[in-house]
GROMACS .gro file of C-alpha atoms in nm:
model
  441
    1UNK     CA    1   0.000   0.000   0.000
    2UNK     CA    2   0.105   0.362  -0.054
    3UNK     CA    3   0.267   0.511   0.256
    4UNK     CA    4   0.368   0.852   0.119
    5UNK     CA    5   0.408   1.053  -0.198
    6UNK     CA    6   0.655   1.342  -0.218
    7UNK     CA    7   0.754   1.558  -0.513
    8UNK     CA    8   1.132   1.568  -0.483
    9UNK     CA    9   1.220   1.759  -0.801
   10UNK     CA   10   1.069   1.894  -1.121
   11UNK     CA   11   0.889   1.603  -1.289
   12UNK     CA   12   1.007   1.368  -1.013
   13UNK     CA   13   0.793   1.211  -0.738
   14UNK     CA   14   0.909   0.967  -0.474
   15UNK     CA   15   0.662   0.704  -0.358
   16UNK     CA   16   0.709   0.501  -0.039
   17UNK     CA   17   0.518   0.172  -0.064
   18UNK     CA   18   0.476  -0.091   0.204
   19UNK     CA   19   0.391  -0.459   0.167
   20UNK     CA   20   0.255  -0.609   0.489
   21UNK     CA   21   0.401  -0.920   0.648
   22UNK     CA   22   0.113  -1.144   0.547
   23UNK     CA   23   0.129  -1.051   0.178
   24UNK     CA   24   0.506  -1.085   0.185
   25UNK     CA   25   0.488  -1.430   0.345
   26UNK     CA   26   0.236  -1.542   0.085
   27UNK     CA   27   0.468  -1.426  -0.193
   28UNK     CA   28   0.770  -1.595  -0.036
   29UNK     CA   29   0.579  -1.923  -0.008
   30UNK     CA   30   0.468  -1.890  -0.370
   31UNK     CA   31   0.827  -1.830  -0.479
   32UNK     CA   32   0.947  -2.132  -0.280
   33UNK     CA   33   0.684  -2.349  -0.450
   34UNK     CA   34   0.794  -2.215  -0.789
   35UNK     CA   35   1.160  -2.297  -0.726
   36UNK     CA   36   1.101  -2.615  -0.527
   37UNK     CA   37   1.132  -2.857  -0.819
   38UNK     CA   38   1.492  -2.742  -0.881
   39UNK     CA   39   1.613  -2.744  -0.518
   40UNK     CA   40   1.844  -3.028  -0.424
   41UNK     CA   41   2.013  -3.093  -0.086
   42UNK     CA   42   2.203  -3.404   0.020
   43UNK     CA   43   1.971  -3.650   0.188
   44UNK     CA   44   1.657  -3.530   0.003
   45UNK     CA   45   1.527  -3.610  -0.340
   46UNK     CA   46   1.526  -3.320  -0.583
   47UNK     CA   47   1.204  -3.121  -0.541
   48UNK     CA   48   1.132  -3.262  -0.193
   49UNK     CA   49   1.340  -3.022   0.020
   50UNK     CA   50   1.127  -2.851   0.292
   51UNK     CA   51   1.124  -2.471   0.281
   52UNK     CA   52   1.276  -2.428   0.629
   53UNK     CA   53   1.565  -2.654   0.542
   54UNK     CA   54   1.619  -2.474   0.210
   55UNK     CA   55   1.625  -2.139   0.392
   56UNK     CA   56   1.869  -2.278   0.647
   57UNK     CA   57   2.092  -2.407   0.367
   58UNK     CA   58   2.076  -2.107   0.132
   59UNK     CA   59   1.988  -1.829   0.373
   60UNK     CA   60   1.664  -1.686   0.508
   61UNK     CA   61   1.633  -1.452   0.211
   62UNK     CA   62   1.672  -1.724  -0.053
   63UNK     CA   63   1.323  -1.657  -0.190
   64UNK     CA   64   1.294  -1.286  -0.108
   65UNK     CA   65   1.407  -1.149  -0.444
   66UNK     CA   66   1.159  -1.350  -0.648
   67UNK     CA   67   0.883  -1.278  -0.397
   68UNK     CA   68   0.943  -0.903  -0.403
   69UNK     CA   69   0.970  -0.897  -0.783
   70UNK     CA   70   0.630  -1.066  -0.805
   71UNK     CA   71   0.477  -0.795  -0.585
   72UNK     CA   72   0.645  -0.484  -0.723
   73UNK     CA   73   0.442  -0.451  -1.042
   74UNK     CA   74   0.094  -0.465  -0.888
   75UNK     CA   75   0.198  -0.248  -0.591
   76UNK     CA   76   0.351   0.022  -0.815
   77UNK     CA   77   0.047   0.019  -1.044
   78UNK     CA   78  -0.186   0.061  -0.747
   79UNK     CA   79   0.021   0.346  -0.602
   80UNK     CA   80   0.036   0.526  -0.937
   81UNK     CA   81  -0.342   0.496  -0.974
   82UNK     CA   82  -0.393   0.627  -0.623
   83UNK     CA   83  -0.167   0.929  -0.675
   84UNK     CA   84  -0.294   0.980  -1.034
   85UNK     CA   85   0.063   1.026  -1.154
   86UNK     CA   86   0.125   1.013  -1.529
   87UNK     CA   87   0.460   0.840  -1.571
   88UNK     CA   88   0.685   0.877  -1.873
   89UNK     CA   89   0.937   0.609  -1.778
   90UNK     CA   90   0.963   0.299  -1.562
   91UNK     CA   91   1.015   0.390  -1.195
   92UNK     CA   92   1.350   0.332  -1.030
   93UNK     CA   93   1.284   0.087  -0.744
   94UNK     CA   94   1.483   0.049  -0.423
   95UNK     CA   95   1.401  -0.196  -0.145
   96UNK     CA   96   1.464   0.007   0.171
   97UNK     CA   97   1.374  -0.258   0.431
   98UNK     CA   98   1.278  -0.626   0.459
   99UNK     CA   99   1.149  -0.788   0.776
  100UNK     CA  100   0.948  -1.108   0.808
  101UNK     CA  101   0.748  -0.964   1.097
  102UNK     CA  102   0.675  -0.619   0.951
  103UNK     CA  103   0.698  -0.679   0.575
  104UNK     CA  104   0.873  -0.483   0.301
  105UNK     CA  105   0.919  -0.114   0.227
  106UNK     CA  106   0.997   0.011  -0.123
  107UNK     CA  107   1.101   0.349  -0.259
  108UNK     CA  108   0.992   0.421  -0.617
  109UNK     CA  109   1.136   0.727  -0.792
  110UNK     CA  110   0.888   0.820  -1.063
  111UNK     CA  111   0.955   1.046  -1.362
  112UNK     CA  112   0.628   1.219  -1.441
  113UNK     CA  113   0.489   1.386  -1.749
  114UNK     CA  114   0.585   1.754  -1.745
  115UNK     CA  115   0.331   2.030  -1.697
  116UNK     CA  116   0.361   2.255  -2.001
  117UNK     CA  117   0.297   2.627  -1.996
  118UNK     CA  118   0.215   2.780  -2.333
  119UNK     CA  119   0.055   3.105  -2.442
  120UNK     CA  120   0.023   3.325  -2.750
  121UNK     CA  121  -0.028   3.028  -2.979
  122UNK     CA  122  -0.300   3.208  -3.173
  123UNK     CA  123  -0.197   3.464  -3.431
  124UNK     CA  124   0.157   3.337  -3.484
  125UNK     CA  125   0.321   3.527  -3.769
  126UNK     CA  126   0.529   3.351  -4.031
  127UNK     CA  127   0.646   3.420  -4.388
  128UNK     CA  128   0.479   3.263  -4.688
  129UNK     CA  129   0.652   3.309  -5.019
  130UNK     CA  130   0.526   3.139  -5.335
  131UNK     CA  131   0.811   3.094  -5.582
  132UNK     CA  132   0.740   3.251  -5.920
  133UNK     CA  133   0.734   3.006  -6.209
  134UNK     CA  134   0.947   3.126  -6.499
  135UNK     CA  135   0.971   3.023  -6.864
  136UNK     CA  136   1.301   2.856  -6.772
  137UNK     CA  137   1.119   2.636  -6.519
  138UNK     CA  138   0.872   2.531  -6.788
  139UNK     CA  139   1.157   2.466  -7.032
  140UNK     CA  140   1.321   2.229  -6.781
  141UNK     CA  141   1.007   2.018  -6.773
  142UNK     CA  142   0.979   2.021  -7.151
  143UNK     CA  143   1.339   1.904  -7.173
  144UNK     CA  144   1.228   1.583  -7.001
  145UNK     CA  145   1.025   1.471  -7.303
  146UNK     CA  146   1.298   1.596  -7.534
  147UNK     CA  147   1.547   1.371  -7.351
  148UNK     CA  148   1.309   1.076  -7.368
  149UNK     CA  149   1.290   1.123  -7.743
  150UNK     CA  150   1.656   1.206  -7.799
  151UNK     CA  151   1.872   1.011  -8.042
  152UNK     CA  152   2.232   0.906  -7.990
  153UNK     CA  153   2.467   1.036  -8.256
  154UNK     CA  154   2.806   0.868  -8.305
  155UNK     CA  155   3.105   1.099  -8.351
  156UNK     CA  156   3.389   1.015  -8.587
  157UNK     CA  157   3.527   1.351  -8.699
  158UNK     CA  158   3.613   1.543  -8.383
  159UNK     CA  159   3.778   1.503  -8.040
  160UNK     CA  160   3.576   1.425  -7.728
  161UNK     CA  161   3.428   1.719  -7.542
  162UNK     CA  162   3.226   1.779  -7.226
  163UNK     CA  163   2.877   1.623  -7.223
  164UNK     CA  164   2.982   1.354  -7.471
  165UNK     CA  165   2.924   0.988  -7.390
  166UNK     CA  166   3.249   0.796  -7.439
  167UNK     CA  167   3.357   0.432  -7.420
  168UNK     CA  168   3.699   0.376  -7.266
  169UNK     CA  169   3.939   0.109  -7.148
  170UNK     CA  170   4.154   0.209  -6.850
  171UNK     CA  171   4.389   0.069  -6.591
  172UNK     CA  172   4.520   0.254  -6.287
  173UNK     CA  173   4.877   0.245  -6.152
  174UNK     CA  174   5.059   0.370  -5.845
  175UNK     CA  175   5.402   0.410  -5.997
  176UNK     CA  176   5.460   0.090  -6.194
  177UNK     CA  177   5.215  -0.123  -5.996
  178UNK     CA  178   4.853  -0.169  -6.102
  179UNK     CA  179   4.609  -0.136  -5.813
  180UNK     CA  180   4.296  -0.332  -5.734
  181UNK     CA  181   3.968  -0.193  -5.865
  182UNK     CA  182   4.140   0.044  -6.106
  183UNK     CA  183   4.071  -0.142  -6.431
  184UNK     CA  184   3.777  -0.129  -6.670
  185UNK     CA  185   3.700  -0.232  -7.026
  186UNK     CA  186   3.436  -0.086  -7.258
  187UNK     CA  187   3.331   0.143  -6.976
  188UNK     CA  188   3.066   0.403  -7.065
  189UNK     CA  189   3.128   0.749  -6.921
  190UNK     CA  190   2.937   1.077  -6.955
  191UNK     CA  191   3.201   1.349  -6.958
  192UNK     CA  192   3.115   1.610  -6.698
  193UNK     CA  193   2.908   1.371  -6.488
  194UNK     CA  194   3.164   1.362  -6.206
  195UNK     CA  195   3.152   0.983  -6.204
  196UNK     CA  196   3.531   0.952  -6.189
  197UNK     CA  197   3.802   1.110  -5.972
  198UNK     CA  198   3.823   1.490  -6.017
  199UNK     CA  199   4.036   1.573  -6.322
  200UNK     CA  200   3.990   1.237  -6.494
  201UNK     CA  201   3.708   1.336  -6.727
  202UNK     CA  202   3.871   1.670  -6.818
  203UNK     CA  203   4.178   1.487  -6.952
  204UNK     CA  204   3.971   1.275  -7.189
  205UNK     CA  205   3.844   1.588  -7.362
  206UNK     CA  206   4.050   1.671  -7.670
  207UNK     CA  207   4.132   1.311  -7.757
  208UNK     CA  208   4.010   1.125  -8.064
  209UNK     CA  209   3.882   0.772  -8.109
  210UNK     CA  210   4.173   0.527  -8.098
  211UNK     CA  211   4.398   0.754  -7.887
  212UNK     CA  212   4.590   0.589  -7.604
  213UNK     CA  213   4.704   0.828  -7.332
  214UNK     CA  214   4.779   0.872  -6.964
  215UNK     CA  215   4.538   1.039  -6.725
  216UNK     CA  216   4.717   1.177  -6.418
  217UNK     CA  217   4.505   1.231  -6.107
  218UNK     CA  218   4.531   1.250  -5.729
  219UNK     CA  219   4.283   1.061  -5.514
  220UNK     CA  220   4.091   1.293  -5.278
  221UNK     CA  221   4.207   1.304  -4.915
  222UNK     CA  222   3.861   1.187  -4.806
  223UNK     CA  223   3.844   0.901  -5.055
  224UNK     CA  224   3.635   0.609  -4.929
  225UNK     CA  225   3.926   0.363  -4.961
  226UNK     CA  226   4.171   0.504  -4.707
  227UNK     CA  227   4.474   0.326  -4.857
  228UNK     CA  228   4.420   0.524  -5.182
  229UNK     CA  229   4.339   0.862  -5.023
  230UNK     CA  230   4.576   1.141  -5.128
  231UNK     CA  231   4.780   0.920  -5.361
  232UNK     CA  232   4.888   1.020  -5.713
  233UNK     CA  233   4.783   0.773  -5.982
  234UNK     CA  234   4.819   0.724  -6.356
  235UNK     CA  235   4.539   0.569  -6.559
  236UNK     CA  236   4.651   0.427  -6.892
  237UNK     CA  237   4.349   0.498  -7.106
  238UNK     CA  238   4.221   0.419  -7.455
  239UNK     CA  239   3.932   0.610  -7.610
  240UNK     CA  240   3.719   0.367  -7.813
  241UNK     CA  241   3.400   0.556  -7.901
  242UNK     CA  242   3.239   0.899  -7.880
  243UNK     CA  243   2.872   0.986  -7.905
  244UNK     CA  244   2.638   1.260  -7.795
  245UNK     CA  245   2.271   1.301  -7.721
  246UNK     CA  246   2.080   1.504  -7.981
  247UNK     CA  247   1.758   1.650  -7.847
  248UNK     CA  248   1.468   1.702  -8.086
  249UNK     CA  249   1.309   2.039  -8.129
  250UNK     CA  250   0.988   2.080  -7.935
  251UNK     CA  251   0.700   2.114  -8.179
  252UNK     CA  252   0.335   2.013  -8.208
  253UNK     CA  253   0.423   1.676  -8.363
  254UNK     CA  254   0.651   1.581  -8.075
  255UNK     CA  255   0.390   1.695  -7.821
  256UNK     CA  256   0.120   1.488  -7.992
  257UNK     CA  257   0.341   1.179  -7.995
  258UNK     CA  258   0.474   1.210  -7.639
  259UNK     CA  259   0.188   1.366  -7.440
  260UNK     CA  260  -0.190   1.389  -7.419
  261UNK     CA  261  -0.185   1.740  -7.566
  262UNK     CA  262  -0.220   1.863  -7.924
  263UNK     CA  263   0.001   2.170  -7.927
  264UNK     CA  264   0.315   2.301  -7.762
  265UNK     CA  265   0.117   2.592  -7.619
  266UNK     CA  266  -0.136   2.362  -7.452
  267UNK     CA  267   0.145   2.156  -7.306
  268UNK     CA  268   0.335   2.460  -7.177
  269UNK     CA  269   0.018   2.595  -7.016
  270UNK     CA  270  -0.046   2.265  -6.839
  271UNK     CA  271   0.314   2.247  -6.715
  272UNK     CA  272   0.298   2.602  -6.582
  273UNK     CA  273  -0.032   2.533  -6.405
  274UNK     CA  274   0.105   2.223  -6.234
  275UNK     CA  275   0.429   2.396  -6.136
  276UNK     CA  276   0.232   2.686  -5.988
  277UNK     CA  277   0.012   2.444  -5.791
  278UNK     CA  278   0.323   2.266  -5.662
  279UNK     CA  279   0.485   2.597  -5.567
  280UNK     CA  280   0.170   2.699  -5.380
  281UNK     CA  281   0.162   2.370  -5.188
  282UNK     CA  282   0.531   2.402  -5.107
  283UNK     CA  283   0.472   2.755  -4.973
  284UNK     CA  284   0.179   2.631  -4.764
  285UNK     CA  285   0.391   2.351  -4.621
  286UNK     CA  286   0.681   2.586  -4.540
  287UNK     CA  287   0.438   2.827  -4.373
  288UNK     CA  288   0.283   2.549  -4.163
  289UNK     CA  289   0.628   2.423  -4.063
  290UNK     CA  290   0.735   2.773  -3.959
  291UNK     CA  291   0.419   2.813  -3.750
  292UNK     CA  292   0.473   2.480  -3.572
  293UNK     CA  293   0.840   2.562  -3.521
  294UNK     CA  294   0.723   2.880  -3.345
  295UNK     CA  295   0.504   2.666  -3.118
  296UNK     CA  296   0.808   2.454  -3.031
  297UNK     CA  297   1.008   2.766  -2.947
  298UNK     CA  298   0.741   2.868  -2.696
  299UNK     CA  299   0.799   2.555  -2.488
  300UNK     CA  300   1.055   2.624  -2.216
  301UNK     CA  301   0.918   2.398  -1.942
  302UNK     CA  302   1.166   2.136  -1.812
  303UNK     CA  303   1.116   1.806  -1.993
  304UNK     CA  304   1.261   1.475  -1.871
  305UNK     CA  305   1.548   1.360  -2.089
  306UNK     CA  306   1.401   1.009  -2.099
  307UNK     CA  307   1.121   1.142  -2.322
  308UNK     CA  308   1.378   1.255  -2.579
  309UNK     CA  309   1.563   0.924  -2.556
  310UNK     CA  310   1.241   0.730  -2.607
  311UNK     CA  311   1.158   0.935  -2.916
  312UNK     CA  312   1.509   0.875  -3.051
  313UNK     CA  313   1.455   0.502  -2.989
  314UNK     CA  314   1.141   0.515  -3.202
  315UNK     CA  315   1.310   0.708  -3.483
  316UNK     CA  316   1.610   0.474  -3.493
  317UNK     CA  317   1.384   0.168  -3.487
  318UNK     CA  318   1.180   0.310  -3.773
  319UNK     CA  319   1.499   0.378  -3.972
  320UNK     CA  320   1.621   0.024  -3.902
  321UNK     CA  321   1.295  -0.118  -4.037
  322UNK     CA  322   1.336   0.090  -4.355
  323UNK     CA  323   1.687  -0.045  -4.399
  324UNK     CA  324   1.565  -0.402  -4.351
  325UNK     CA  325   1.304  -0.350  -4.624
  326UNK     CA  326   1.594  -0.251  -4.851
  327UNK     CA  327   1.788  -0.561  -4.754
  328UNK     CA  328   2.040  -0.386  -4.529
  329UNK     CA  329   2.104  -0.416  -4.156
  330UNK     CA  330   2.167  -0.122  -3.924
  331UNK     CA  331   2.509  -0.267  -3.842
  332UNK     CA  332   2.607  -0.276  -4.210
  333UNK     CA  333   2.475   0.079  -4.262
  334UNK     CA  334   2.693   0.202  -3.976
  335UNK     CA  335   2.995   0.027  -4.126
  336UNK     CA  336   2.937   0.192  -4.465
  337UNK     CA  337   2.889   0.539  -4.316
  338UNK     CA  338   3.162   0.513  -4.053
  339UNK     CA  339   2.910   0.575  -3.776
  340UNK     CA  340   2.825   0.390  -3.459
  341UNK     CA  341   2.481   0.363  -3.300
  342UNK     CA  342   2.552   0.651  -3.061
  343UNK     CA  343   2.650   0.889  -3.341
  344UNK     CA  344   2.346   0.777  -3.540
  345UNK     CA  345   2.125   0.854  -3.241
  346UNK     CA  346   2.283   1.199  -3.218
  347UNK     CA  347   2.168   1.276  -3.573
  348UNK     CA  348   1.808   1.232  -3.454
  349UNK     CA  349   1.842   1.430  -3.130
  350UNK     CA  350   1.732   1.773  -3.254
  351UNK     CA  351   1.437   1.622  -3.436
  352UNK     CA  352   1.336   1.421  -3.129
  353UNK     CA  353   1.354   1.727  -2.904
  354UNK     CA  354   1.134   1.924  -3.143
  355UNK     CA  355   0.879   1.645  -3.182
  356UNK     CA  356   0.849   1.586  -2.807
  357UNK     CA  357   0.808   1.957  -2.734
  358UNK     CA  358   0.553   1.999  -3.013
  359UNK     CA  359   0.347   1.703  -2.897
  360UNK     CA  360   0.338   1.828  -2.537
  361UNK     CA  361   0.250   2.180  -2.652
  362UNK     CA  362  -0.034   2.060  -2.873
  363UNK     CA  363  -0.175   1.838  -2.598
  364UNK     CA  364  -0.174   2.143  -2.369
  365UNK     CA  365  -0.342   2.359  -2.634
  366UNK     CA  366  -0.610   2.092  -2.677
  367UNK     CA  367  -0.666   2.105  -2.301
  368UNK     CA  368  -0.676   2.485  -2.287
  369UNK     CA  369  -0.919   2.502  -2.579
  370UNK     CA  370  -1.139   2.223  -2.439
  371UNK     CA  371  -1.100   2.034  -2.765
  372UNK     CA  372  -1.311   1.719  -2.783
  373UNK     CA  373  -1.379   1.456  -3.047
  374UNK     CA  374  -1.725   1.320  -3.109
  375UNK     CA  375  -1.819   0.954  -3.123
  376UNK     CA  376  -1.898   1.007  -3.489
  377UNK     CA  377  -1.548   1.142  -3.557
  378UNK     CA  378  -1.390   0.853  -3.368
  379UNK     CA  379  -1.589   0.593  -3.556
  380UNK     CA  380  -1.523   0.763  -3.888
  381UNK     CA  381  -1.147   0.748  -3.829
  382UNK     CA  382  -1.165   0.390  -3.710
  383UNK     CA  383  -1.370   0.304  -4.015
  384UNK     CA  384  -1.092   0.428  -4.242
  385UNK     CA  385  -0.836   0.219  -4.053
  386UNK     CA  386  -1.066  -0.085  -4.068
  387UNK     CA  387  -1.123  -0.048  -4.443
  388UNK     CA  388  -0.750  -0.007  -4.511
  389UNK     CA  389  -0.674  -0.326  -4.316
  390UNK     CA  390  -0.978  -0.531  -4.424
  391UNK     CA  391  -1.111  -0.545  -4.066
  392UNK     CA  392  -1.425  -0.437  -3.886
  393UNK     CA  393  -1.431  -0.142  -3.647
  394UNK     CA  394  -1.476  -0.350  -3.332
  395UNK     CA  395  -1.168  -0.555  -3.418
  396UNK     CA  396  -0.968  -0.237  -3.472
  397UNK     CA  397  -1.073  -0.112  -3.129
  398UNK     CA  398  -0.927  -0.425  -2.973
  399UNK     CA  399  -0.594  -0.377  -3.146
  400UNK     CA  400  -0.524  -0.008  -3.081
  401UNK     CA  401  -0.501   0.184  -2.751
  402UNK     CA  402  -0.815   0.395  -2.774
  403UNK     CA  403  -0.700   0.659  -2.523
  404UNK     CA  404  -0.392   0.731  -2.735
  405UNK     CA  405  -0.599   0.729  -3.052
  406UNK     CA  406  -0.842   0.986  -2.913
  407UNK     CA  407  -0.552   1.200  -2.788
  408UNK     CA  408  -0.402   1.188  -3.137
  409UNK     CA  409  -0.729   1.320  -3.279
  410UNK     CA  410  -0.736   1.605  -3.026
  411UNK     CA  411  -0.375   1.690  -3.108
  412UNK     CA  412  -0.459   1.707  -3.480
  413UNK     CA  413  -0.744   1.946  -3.401
  414UNK     CA  414  -0.500   2.157  -3.201
  415UNK     CA  415  -0.266   2.164  -3.503
  416UNK     CA  416  -0.554   2.281  -3.723
  417UNK     CA  417  -0.649   2.549  -3.471
  418UNK     CA  418  -0.295   2.690  -3.456
  419UNK     CA  419  -0.261   2.691  -3.836
  420UNK     CA  420  -0.602   2.848  -3.893
  421UNK     CA  421  -0.517   3.132  -3.657
  422UNK     CA  422  -0.168   3.192  -3.794
  423UNK     CA  423  -0.094   3.514  -3.983
  424UNK     CA  424   0.105   3.548  -4.305
  425UNK     CA  425   0.366   3.820  -4.268
  426UNK     CA  426   0.656   3.823  -4.513
  427UNK     CA  427   0.834   4.093  -4.315
  428UNK     CA  428   0.911   3.825  -4.056
  429UNK     CA  429   1.186   3.572  -4.116
  430UNK     CA  430   1.129   3.208  -4.031
  431UNK     CA  431   1.343   3.256  -3.719
  432UNK     CA  432   1.130   3.548  -3.600
  433UNK     CA  433   0.782   3.400  -3.594
  434UNK     CA  434   0.571   3.561  -3.326
  435UNK     CA  435   0.209   3.620  -3.221
  436UNK     CA  436   0.031   3.887  -3.423
  437UNK     CA  437  -0.069   4.075  -3.108
  438UNK     CA  438   0.301   4.130  -3.022
  439UNK     CA  439   0.337   4.364  -3.319
  440UNK     CA  440   0.271   4.692  -3.136
  441UNK     CA  441   0.524   4.905  -3.311
   0.00000   0.00000   0.00000
């Protein structure tokens, strides 16, 4: 039973819990019965050793640990319910006293959900800039169908130049010794693509088909194969073929053949419309992100570090699942990138901090605004989940924690409320988002 509850620090409460002698004795007897089949003492058959003799042989507390462990969970749960604490991590448990005649006393240090203070979340100002779509932007999209319909022209009468596609044989040497991985035959290379070591492609330009020549390069200091990094190398190279991509002119015939449109003008108009729609959506998204970032900045209440660590755990686990779907393990990914798990976790830290703060802020806003969700809204959302998973609503309810689901819906309503009340102001940079009412000057 709960003996006392004391708040010892911000987001920290210490519970003193007692287990009476009778309950403790019952648990000890239960633990003895559980272990009995494995107890063996000279003069007794295995599993037939009396408890008193076992305690004399192994010590009076031989069954205490298992007994206490069996009681801790239910006792902590009952104490947390009684105090109405909302925990964000498993309590740290310490057994402070054990006595057969008086029972057991436990100390549980509980990390509790922080109380968030937030104000001025309505009327947040943020910039919203829609990028202007130019003729050059439209031309880039048109070039896509030109490239799809391009023809490859072989070159016989001039040297290779940038943007040509060449076929080469090559072999790399450090001094007089060929090195592993430095040889290729009939290798296609787009000059200017940056596929090879810096300087390699430049030295092919100016050569004709059939030329054999040396390409002198230095491996970058940060080259992925450390034993090659910073070394000077010579690639003995032969140029075997040159070609280039010839793009067709854009005209009505090409548009008819390659698109659903009849004329170039119709196609250009459609491209511009879609680019403008995309630019508008991108501006909306950037505006929404700036507004929510401003909400995050308003949270300065102390937050337990364990909440950040738990969010990082979730992000890393999600990333690991993505890697597994691509046929790669997290361990192999770390080997390729030169990272370890700790450094990988660090890459998610800022994101985790922002997400935890935002979630807490939105939950508080939902509370302040008395946001509720109707039964109809709940069932509608569950219906979508059920349909997507070929299940009925009642089955879905059994599989998901409904309290969390309802909280998620309230949080989404809080997001909508903040966005709907935000103010577009392009005189404010993304780092200077603020409530509209603060603009007094």
